[in-house]
Coordinates of C-alpha atoms in Angstrom, one line a residue:
Chain K
M1 CA -3.3 -24.4 39.5
K2 CA -2.5 -20.9 38.4
T3 CA -0.5 -18.1 40.2
R4 CA -1.3 -14.4 39.6
Y5 CA 1.8 -12.2 39.1
K6 CA 1.8 -8.5 39.2
M7 CA 4.8 -7.0 37.4
T8 CA 6.1 -3.5 37.0
L9 CA 7.9 -2.6 33.8
A10 CA 9.5 0.3 31.9
Y11 CA 9.7 0.6 28.2
D12 CA 11.0 2.9 25.5
G13 CA 7.9 3.2 23.3
H14 CA 9.5 4.7 20.2
L15 CA 9.9 1.4 18.4
F16 CA 6.5 -0.1 19.5
H17 CA 3.1 0.3 18.0
G18 CA 1.7 0.8 21.5
F19 CA 0.8 -1.6 24.2
Q20 CA -2.0 -3.6 22.8
S21 CA -1.6 -6.5 20.4
Q22 CA -2.3 -5.7 16.8
P23 CA -1.8 -7.8 13.7
H24 CA 1.6 -7.5 12.0
Q25 CA 2.8 -4.8 14.5
R26 CA 5.4 -4.9 17.2
T27 CA 3.6 -4.2 20.5
I28 CA 4.4 -4.5 24.2
Q29 CA 1.6 -7.1 24.8
K30 CA 2.7 -9.3 22.0
T31 CA 6.4 -9.2 23.0
I32 CA 5.6 -10.2 26.6
E33 CA 3.1 -12.9 25.7
A34 CA 5.6 -14.4 23.2
A35 CA 8.1 -14.8 26.1
L36 CA 5.5 -16.3 28.4
I37 CA 4.4 -18.9 25.8
K38 CA 8.1 -20.0 25.6
M39 CA 8.2 -20.4 29.4
T40 CA 5.0 -22.5 29.4
K41 CA 6.2 -24.5 26.3
G42 CA 3.2 -23.6 24.3
E43 CA 0.4 -22.5 26.6
M44 CA -0.9 -19.0 25.9
V45 CA -0.8 -16.7 29.0
P46 CA -2.8 -13.5 28.2
I47 CA -1.6 -10.4 30.1
E48 CA -3.7 -7.5 31.3
G49 CA -2.2 -4.0 31.4
S50 CA -3.2 -1.1 33.6
G51 CA -3.9 0.8 30.5
R52 CA -3.1 0.9 26.8
T53 CA -0.3 3.3 25.9
D54 CA -0.3 4.5 22.3
A55 CA 2.4 4.1 19.7
G56 CA 5.5 6.1 20.7
V57 CA 4.4 6.6 24.3
H58 CA 6.8 5.5 27.0
A59 CA 6.4 4.0 30.5
Y60 CA 8.6 4.3 33.6
D61 CA 6.1 2.2 35.7
Q62 CA 3.6 0.3 33.7
V63 CA 1.9 -2.5 35.6
I64 CA 0.6 -5.8 34.2
H65 CA -0.8 -9.0 35.6
F66 CA -1.2 -12.5 34.3
D67 CA -2.1 -16.0 35.7
Y68 CA 0.8 -18.4 35.2
P69 CA -0.1 -22.0 34.9
G70 CA 1.7 -25.0 36.4
N71 CA 4.3 -24.8 39.2
K72 CA 4.6 -21.6 41.1
I73 CA 7.8 -19.7 40.2
A74 CA 9.4 -17.4 42.9
A75 CA 8.9 -13.7 42.1
E76 CA 12.7 -13.2 41.9
R77 CA 13.1 -16.0 39.4
M78 CA 10.1 -14.8 37.3
I79 CA 11.6 -11.3 36.9
Y80 CA 14.9 -12.8 35.9
A81 CA 13.4 -15.3 33.4
L82 CA 11.3 -12.6 31.7
N83 CA 14.1 -10.0 31.5
S84 CA 16.4 -12.5 29.9
M85 CA 13.9 -12.9 27.1
M86 CA 13.0 -9.2 26.6
P87 CA 14.4 -7.0 23.9
L88 CA 16.4 -4.1 25.3
D89 CA 13.5 -1.7 25.1
I90 CA 11.5 -3.4 27.8
I91 CA 12.6 -4.0 31.3
F92 CA 10.8 -5.6 34.3
K93 CA 11.6 -3.8 37.5
K94 CA 9.5 -5.5 40.1
C95 CA 7.5 -8.7 40.5
E96 CA 5.0 -9.7 43.2
I97 CA 2.8 -12.8 43.6
V98 CA -0.7 -11.4 44.3
D99 CA -4.1 -12.7 45.3
P100 CA -6.4 -13.5 42.3
S101 CA -8.7 -10.8 43.5
F102 CA -6.1 -8.2 42.5
H103 CA -6.8 -6.7 39.0
V104 CA -4.3 -4.4 37.4
R105 CA -7.0 -2.2 36.0
Y106 CA -9.9 -2.5 38.5
S107 CA -7.7 -2.3 41.5
A108 CA -5.9 0.9 40.4
K109 CA -6.7 4.0 42.4
G110 CA -5.1 6.5 40.1
K111 CA -2.4 7.0 37.5
W112 CA 0.4 9.5 37.1
Y113 CA 1.3 10.7 33.6
R114 CA 4.3 12.9 32.9
Y115 CA 4.9 14.9 29.7
R116 CA 8.3 16.3 28.7
M117 CA 8.2 19.2 26.2
S118 CA 11.5 20.5 24.8
L119 CA 11.6 24.3 24.2
D120 CA 14.7 24.2 22.1
R121 CA 14.7 26.0 18.8
F122 CA 15.7 22.9 16.9
V123 CA 15.0 19.3 17.9
D124 CA 17.9 18.0 20.1
P125 CA 19.1 14.8 18.4
F126 CA 19.2 13.0 21.8
K127 CA 15.6 14.0 22.6
R128 CA 13.8 13.3 19.3
F129 CA 12.1 10.2 20.6
Y130 CA 11.8 11.3 24.2
T131 CA 10.2 14.7 24.3
G132 CA 7.7 16.8 22.4
H133 CA 9.0 19.9 20.7
Y134 CA 7.6 23.4 21.2
P135 CA 9.9 26.1 19.9
Y136 CA 7.6 29.0 20.6
P137 CA 7.5 31.7 23.3
I138 CA 5.8 30.5 26.5
D139 CA 4.7 32.0 29.8
V140 CA 5.3 29.2 32.4
E141 CA 3.5 31.0 35.2
K142 CA 0.3 31.2 33.1
I143 CA 0.4 27.5 32.4
K144 CA 1.0 26.7 36.1
I145 CA -2.1 28.7 37.1
A146 CA -4.3 27.3 34.4
A147 CA -3.3 23.7 35.2
Q148 CA -4.7 24.2 38.7
D149 CA -8.2 24.7 37.2
L150 CA -8.1 21.0 36.2
V151 CA -7.9 19.8 39.8
G152 CA -11.1 18.3 41.2
T153 CA -13.9 16.1 40.0
H154 CA -15.1 17.1 36.5
D155 CA -16.6 15.7 33.3
F156 CA -13.5 15.7 31.0
T157 CA -15.5 15.1 27.7
S158 CA -13.9 18.2 26.2
F159 CA -10.4 16.7 26.6
A160 CA -11.2 13.2 25.3
A161 CA -10.4 12.2 21.7
S162 CA -13.5 10.8 20.0
G163 CA -13.2 7.0 19.4
G164 CA -13.1 6.0 23.1
Q165 CA -15.9 3.6 24.1
I166 CA -16.2 4.9 27.6
K167 CA -19.5 6.7 28.3
N168 CA -18.9 8.1 31.7
K169 CA -16.2 10.8 31.4
V170 CA -16.2 12.1 35.0
R171 CA -12.8 11.7 36.6
T172 CA -11.1 13.2 39.6
M173 CA -7.9 15.1 38.9
Y174 CA -5.9 14.8 42.1
Y175 CA -2.8 16.8 41.2
T176 CA -1.3 18.8 38.4
D177 CA 2.1 20.5 38.3
V178 CA 4.1 22.2 35.5
N179 CA 7.8 22.9 36.0
F180 CA 10.5 24.4 33.8
D181 CA 13.7 22.4 33.9
Q182 CA 16.3 25.1 33.0
E183 CA 19.2 22.9 32.4
A184 CA 17.3 20.7 30.0
N185 CA 15.2 23.6 28.6
E186 CA 12.1 21.5 29.1
L187 CA 8.6 21.9 30.5
I188 CA 7.6 19.0 32.7
F189 CA 3.9 18.4 33.0
D190 CA 2.6 16.1 35.8
F191 CA -1.0 14.8 36.1
I192 CA -2.4 12.5 38.7
C193 CA -6.0 11.4 38.0
S194 CA -8.4 8.7 39.0
G195 CA -8.3 7.6 35.3
F196 CA -7.5 9.1 32.0
L197 CA -9.6 9.2 28.8
Y198 CA -8.3 8.6 25.3
N199 CA -5.5 11.0 24.4
M200 CA -6.5 13.2 27.4
V201 CA -3.0 14.0 28.6
R202 CA -1.8 15.0 25.1
I203 CA -4.9 17.2 24.6
L204 CA -4.4 18.8 28.1
V205 CA -0.8 19.6 27.2
G206 CA -1.7 21.0 23.9
T207 CA -4.4 23.3 25.5
L208 CA -2.1 24.4 28.3
L209 CA 0.6 25.4 25.7
E210 CA -2.0 27.5 23.9
I211 CA -2.6 29.3 27.2
G212 CA 1.2 29.7 27.8
N213 CA 1.6 31.0 24.2
G214 CA -1.2 33.6 24.7
K215 CA -3.6 32.0 22.2
R216 CA -6.1 31.4 25.0
L217 CA -6.9 33.2 28.1
V218 CA -5.4 31.9 31.3
N219 CA -8.8 31.3 32.8
D220 CA -10.1 29.3 29.8
I221 CA -10.0 25.8 31.4
P222 CA -13.2 26.1 33.5
R223 CA -15.1 27.3 30.4
I224 CA -13.8 24.4 28.3
I225 CA -14.7 21.8 31.0
K226 CA -18.2 23.2 31.3
A227 CA -18.8 23.1 27.5
K228 CA -18.3 19.2 27.4
D229 CA -17.4 19.6 23.8
R230 CA -14.3 18.2 22.1
N231 CA -14.5 20.9 19.4
Q232 CA -13.5 23.5 22.1
V233 CA -9.9 22.3 21.9
R234 CA -7.5 21.9 19.0
E235 CA -4.0 20.8 19.8
T236 CA -2.9 17.3 20.7
A237 CA 0.8 17.1 21.8
Q238 CA 3.0 14.5 20.1
A239 CA 3.1 11.0 21.6
N240 CA 6.8 10.8 22.1
G241 CA 6.9 13.2 25.1
L242 CA 4.4 11.1 27.1
Y243 CA 5.3 8.8 29.9
L244 CA 3.1 6.5 32.0
Y245 CA 4.9 7.5 35.2
H246 CA 3.2 5.5 38.0
V247 CA 0.1 3.5 38.8
F248 CA -1.3 3.9 42.3
Y249 CA -2.7 0.8 44.0
E250 CA -2.4 2.4 47.4
D251 CA -4.4 5.5 48.3
I252 CA -3.1 8.6 46.5
P253 CA -0.6 10.1 49.0
I254 CA -1.9 13.1 50.8
K255 CA 0.9 15.4 49.3
Y256 CA -0.7 14.6 45.8
R257 CA -4.2 15.4 47.0
Q258 CA -4.5 19.0 45.8
D259 CA -8.2 18.2 45.2
S260 CA -8.8 17.8 49.0
K261 CA -7.4 21.2 49.9
Chain L
M1 CA 35.5 32.6 -4.7
K2 CA 35.1 30.2 -1.8
T3 CA 34.2 30.9 1.8
R4 CA 35.4 28.7 4.7
Y5 CA 32.8 27.8 7.2
K6 CA 33.5 26.3 10.6
M7 CA 30.5 24.5 12.1
T8 CA 29.8 22.9 15.4
L9 CA 27.3 20.0 15.4
A10 CA 25.8 17.4 17.7
Y11 CA 24.6 13.9 16.6
D12 CA 23.0 10.8 18.0
G13 CA 25.3 8.2 16.5
H14 CA 23.2 5.1 17.1
L15 CA 21.7 5.0 13.6
F16 CA 24.9 6.0 11.8
H17 CA 27.8 3.9 10.6
G18 CA 30.2 6.5 12.0
F19 CA 31.4 9.8 10.7
Q20 CA 33.3 8.9 7.6
S21 CA 31.7 8.2 4.2
Q22 CA 31.5 4.5 3.3
P23 CA 29.7 2.8 0.4
H24 CA 26.1 1.8 1.1
Q25 CA 26.2 3.1 4.7
R26 CA 24.5 6.0 6.4
T27 CA 27.2 8.2 7.7
I28 CA 27.5 11.8 9.1
Q29 CA 29.8 12.9 6.3
K30 CA 27.5 11.6 3.5
T31 CA 24.4 13.1 5.1
I32 CA 26.0 16.6 5.3
E33 CA 27.6 16.5 1.9
A34 CA 24.3 15.5 0.4
A35 CA 22.7 18.6 1.9
L36 CA 25.5 20.8 0.6
I37 CA 25.3 19.5 -2.9
K38 CA 21.6 20.5 -2.9
M39 CA 22.6 24.0 -1.8
T40 CA 25.1 24.4 -4.6
K41 CA 22.8 22.8 -7.1
G42 CA 25.2 20.0 -8.0
E43 CA 28.7 21.1 -6.9
M44 CA 30.4 18.7 -4.5
V45 CA 31.5 20.4 -1.3
P46 CA 33.8 18.0 0.7
I47 CA 33.7 18.4 4.5
E48 CA 36.5 17.8 6.9
G49 CA 35.8 16.6 10.5
S50 CA 37.9 17.2 13.6
G51 CA 38.0 13.4 13.9
R52 CA 36.2 10.3 12.7
T53 CA 33.8 8.9 15.3
D54 CA 33.0 5.2 14.9
A55 CA 29.7 3.6 14.4
G56 CA 27.4 4.2 17.4
V57 CA 29.6 7.0 18.9
H58 CA 27.8 10.3 19.6
A59 CA 28.9 13.9 19.5
Y60 CA 27.8 16.9 21.6
D61 CA 30.3 19.2 19.9
Q62 CA 31.8 17.8 16.7
V63 CA 33.4 20.4 14.5
I64 CA 33.7 20.4 10.7
H65 CA 34.8 22.8 8.1
F66 CA 34.1 23.2 4.3
D67 CA 34.7 25.7 1.6
Y68 CA 31.4 26.9 0.1
P69 CA 31.6 28.0 -3.5
G70 CA 29.7 31.0 -5.0
N71 CA 28.2 33.8 -3.1
K72 CA 29.0 34.2 0.6
I73 CA 26.1 33.2 2.8
A74 CA 25.8 34.8 6.3
A75 CA 26.6 32.4 9.1
E76 CA 23.1 32.6 10.6
R77 CA 21.6 31.7 7.3
M78 CA 24.0 28.8 6.7
I79 CA 23.1 27.2 10.0
Y80 CA 19.4 27.6 9.3
A81 CA 19.7 26.2 5.8
L82 CA 21.6 23.2 6.8
N83 CA 19.5 22.4 9.8
S84 CA 16.4 22.5 7.7
M85 CA 17.9 19.7 5.5
M86 CA 19.2 17.6 8.3
P87 CA 17.6 14.4 9.6
L88 CA 16.5 14.7 13.3
D89 CA 19.6 12.9 14.6
I90 CA 22.0 15.7 13.5
I91 CA 21.9 19.3 14.6
F92 CA 24.1 22.2 13.8
K93 CA 24.6 24.4 16.9
K94 CA 27.1 27.1 15.7
C95 CA 28.5 28.5 12.5
E96 CA 31.4 30.8 12.0
I97 CA 33.0 32.1 8.8
V98 CA 36.8 31.6 9.3
D99 CA 40.0 32.4 7.6
P100 CA 41.1 29.7 5.0
S101 CA 44.2 29.1 7.3
F102 CA 41.9 27.5 9.9
H103 CA 41.8 23.7 9.6
V104 CA 39.4 21.7 11.7
R105 CA 42.0 19.0 12.4
Y106 CA 45.4 20.8 12.3
S107 CA 44.1 23.8 14.3
A108 CA 42.7 21.7 17.1
K109 CA 44.7 22.0 20.4
G110 CA 43.0 19.1 22.1
K111 CA 39.8 17.1 22.4
W112 CA 37.5 16.1 25.2
Y113 CA 35.8 12.7 25.1
R114 CA 33.2 11.6 27.7
Y115 CA 32.1 8.1 28.4
R116 CA 28.9 7.2 30.2
M117 CA 28.7 3.7 31.8
S118 CA 25.5 2.5 33.3
L119 CA 26.0 0.3 36.4
D120 CA 22.4 -0.9 36.4
R121 CA 21.8 -4.6 36.8
F122 CA 19.8 -4.8 33.6
V123 CA 20.0 -2.4 30.7
D124 CA 17.7 0.6 31.2
P125 CA 15.5 0.8 28.0
F126 CA 16.0 4.5 27.8
K127 CA 19.8 4.2 27.9
R128 CA 20.5 1.3 25.6
F129 CA 21.9 3.5 22.8
Y130 CA 23.4 6.1 25.1
T131 CA 25.5 4.4 27.7
G132 CA 27.8 1.4 28.0
H133 CA 26.6 -1.3 30.5
Y134 CA 28.7 -2.7 33.4
P135 CA 26.6 -4.6 35.9
Y136 CA 29.5 -5.7 38.1
P137 CA 30.9 -4.5 41.4
I138 CA 33.1 -1.5 41.2
D139 CA 35.4 0.6 43.4
V140 CA 35.1 4.2 42.1
E141 CA 37.9 5.5 44.2
K142 CA 40.4 3.0 42.7
I143 CA 39.4 4.1 39.2
K144 CA 39.8 7.8 40.1
I145 CA 43.3 7.2 41.4
A146 CA 44.3 5.0 38.5
A147 CA 43.0 7.6 35.9
Q148 CA 45.4 10.2 37.3
D149 CA 48.3 8.0 36.1
L150 CA 47.3 8.7 32.5
V151 CA 47.9 12.5 32.9
G152 CA 51.1 13.8 31.2
T153 CA 52.9 13.2 28.0
H154 CA 53.2 9.5 27.2
D155 CA 53.5 7.0 24.3
F156 CA 50.0 5.5 24.3
T157 CA 50.8 2.6 22.0
S158 CA 49.4 0.1 24.6
F159 CA 46.0 1.8 24.4
A160 CA 45.7 2.1 20.6
A161 CA 43.8 -0.5 18.6
S162 CA 45.9 -1.9 15.8
G163 CA 44.8 -0.7 12.4
G164 CA 45.5 3.0 12.9
Q165 CA 48.0 4.4 10.4
I166 CA 49.6 6.9 12.8
K167 CA 53.2 6.1 13.7
N168 CA 53.8 8.6 16.5
K169 CA 51.7 7.6 19.4
V170 CA 53.0 10.2 21.9
R171 CA 50.2 12.4 23.2
T172 CA 49.6 14.7 26.1
M173 CA 46.8 13.8 28.4
Y174 CA 45.8 17.1 30.0
Y175 CA 43.0 16.0 32.3
T176 CA 41.1 12.9 33.4
D177 CA 38.2 12.6 35.8
V178 CA 35.8 9.9 36.8
N179 CA 32.6 10.6 38.7
F180 CA 29.7 8.5 40.0
D181 CA 26.3 10.0 39.2
Q182 CA 24.2 8.5 41.9
E183 CA 20.8 9.5 40.6
A184 CA 21.6 8.0 37.1
N185 CA 23.7 5.2 38.6
E186 CA 26.3 5.9 36.0
L187 CA 30.1 6.4 35.9
I188 CA 31.1 9.4 33.9
F189 CA 34.6 9.3 32.5
D190 CA 36.2 12.5 31.1
F191 CA 39.5 12.6 29.1
I192 CA 41.1 15.8 27.6
C193 CA 44.0 14.9 25.4
S194 CA 46.1 16.6 22.7
G195 CA 44.8 13.9 20.4
F196 CA 43.3 10.4 20.7
L197 CA 44.4 7.2 19.0
Y198 CA 42.1 4.7 17.4
N199 CA 39.7 3.3 20.0
M200 CA 41.8 4.8 22.7
V201 CA 39.0 6.1 25.0
R202 CA 37.1 2.8 24.8
I203 CA 40.3 0.9 25.7
L204 CA 41.1 3.3 28.5
V205 CA 37.6 2.8 30.0
G206 CA 37.8 -0.9 29.6
T207 CA 41.1 -1.0 31.5
L208 CA 40.0 1.4 34.2
L209 CA 36.9 -0.8 34.8
E210 CA 39.2 -3.8 35.3
I211 CA 41.0 -1.9 37.9
G212 CA 37.8 -0.8 39.6
N213 CA 36.6 -4.5 39.5
G214 CA 39.8 -5.7 41.1
K215 CA 41.1 -7.6 38.1
R216 CA 44.1 -5.3 37.9
L217 CA 46.1 -3.5 40.5
V218 CA 45.3 0.1 41.1
N219 CA 48.9 1.1 40.0
D220 CA 48.9 -0.9 36.8
I221 CA 48.6 2.0 34.4
P222 CA 52.2 3.2 34.5
R223 CA 53.4 -0.4 33.8
I224 CA 51.0 -0.7 30.8
I225 CA 52.1 2.7 29.3
K226 CA 55.8 1.7 29.7
A227 CA 55.2 -1.7 28.0
K228 CA 54.1 0.0 24.7
D229 CA 52.3 -3.2 23.9
R230 CA 48.6 -3.5 22.9
N231 CA 48.6 -7.1 24.2
Q232 CA 48.8 -5.7 27.8
V233 CA 45.2 -4.7 27.6
R234 CA 42.0 -6.6 26.9
E235 CA 38.7 -4.8 27.2
T236 CA 37.3 -2.2 24.8
A237 CA 34.1 -0.6 26.1
Q238 CA 31.1 -0.5 23.9
A239 CA 30.8 2.3 21.3
N240 CA 27.4 3.6 22.5
G241 CA 28.6 5.2 25.7
L242 CA 31.1 7.4 24.0
Y243 CA 30.7 11.1 23.2
L244 CA 32.9 13.5 21.4
Y245 CA 32.3 16.2 24.0
H246 CA 34.3 19.2 22.8
V247 CA 37.1 20.2 20.5
F248 CA 39.5 22.9 21.8
Y249 CA 40.8 25.5 19.3
E250 CA 41.7 27.9 22.1
D251 CA 44.4 26.9 24.6
I252 CA 43.3 24.2 27.0
P253 CA 41.8 26.2 30.0
I254 CA 44.1 26.2 33.0
K255 CA 41.5 24.4 35.1
Y256 CA 41.9 21.4 32.8
R257 CA 45.7 21.4 32.8
Q258 CA 46.3 18.7 35.4
D259 CA 49.5 17.9 33.5
S260 CA 51.0 21.3 34.4
K261 CA 50.6 20.8 38.1

């Protein structure tokens, strides 16, 4: 008899080689599975993540599921047991016992990624693992306008790094927003999409910064989308400014449905 | 012919064994002196810091001075040259050419230390190097009241770790404040003092938390000060929540002179 657990976790990605297990590398998946195998006294419990964040990428709200064998453990006890075995760069925030029909990837209705880009002249020591760095002149208004052109259902082939195995690159971008945080001197990019392709957020940020810097026209996004050609874009923002911010299992809230307006 | 430079810098202390040079350890002093010796092509340029932060302690505004031999370099060029040789966890923010009578330690009129204490149940992965952690019940009002008893000119022997070589432990505490940052779920402690003894801030924070947690009476501070006995206090807060926040070379601003009221 197995019980399916859905768990929400945060991690500081800067000392991990990404989410997915890899030989001889410290990853999120391996770290969690090593704790679960201790709890079961030797039985492997594979976990599924909502998506595979790359090396250096962070998560505020990543979601995983796994089927725990043996006696059912209360959700509150499961979160406590796992947190007590986690290194300090992973924390479980929420635990729910769910129906086996729930799947962390197939049940997801959308994801929210956030990107933090520091505009400081030099890299702030306290931000070096937590933001990208762009010490060049920028026009925020241009970026805000251009980001709106991403909203809607499009083939995002131009913004996907090669190497992904997914053929269908049509996704619905529900919401984009770009804000300047004056106190922190950071640009905050938000993207809510039905699904993201490989490196898509980092390529989008790189392209929007080119627009903000005047290297591209403010209306270049529709042309790039239409081209369906990865060679139309150049820049990929650094991994360390990227955060998996939320995974939606409920319908995307109406306030984030810019695509329906 | 030598030129005296006064420089303000920030550092993330978590990968340093403190400010002061030590054999086989990565320290702030060693890192800066290694860069200066490259600039002089082999001549050692010793630096003086306003104070020696411990392993894991951070600085927003540490101040150093040194006497640079050879041709005078403009302040703006000096800051650029040094930053280009610094690792990403140190940054120079300001550079001034000063009179040789200026001394980074003797000319200081006071220092501001800040302490960040997370009250989260579990350690937030993004804060593990940048805050202390106190997951226990706390009465902030009691701490605010008790902290006021520190203001004024006192012998702070009870709050100094043994091992310091300084005999005279009379200092003037100009200002204390304790605030709860609801969004971050952190207590922020601020102390401005004519000078700090070894581990003084961390011991003060530890003692104030005991008061907030009900382990000590709210009016215990005057008694502890009067006792002049290190054995009257127990707790020393962790290093990683501590920040050297500012060094005053001007008179302490009147708004921070609670001692004069």
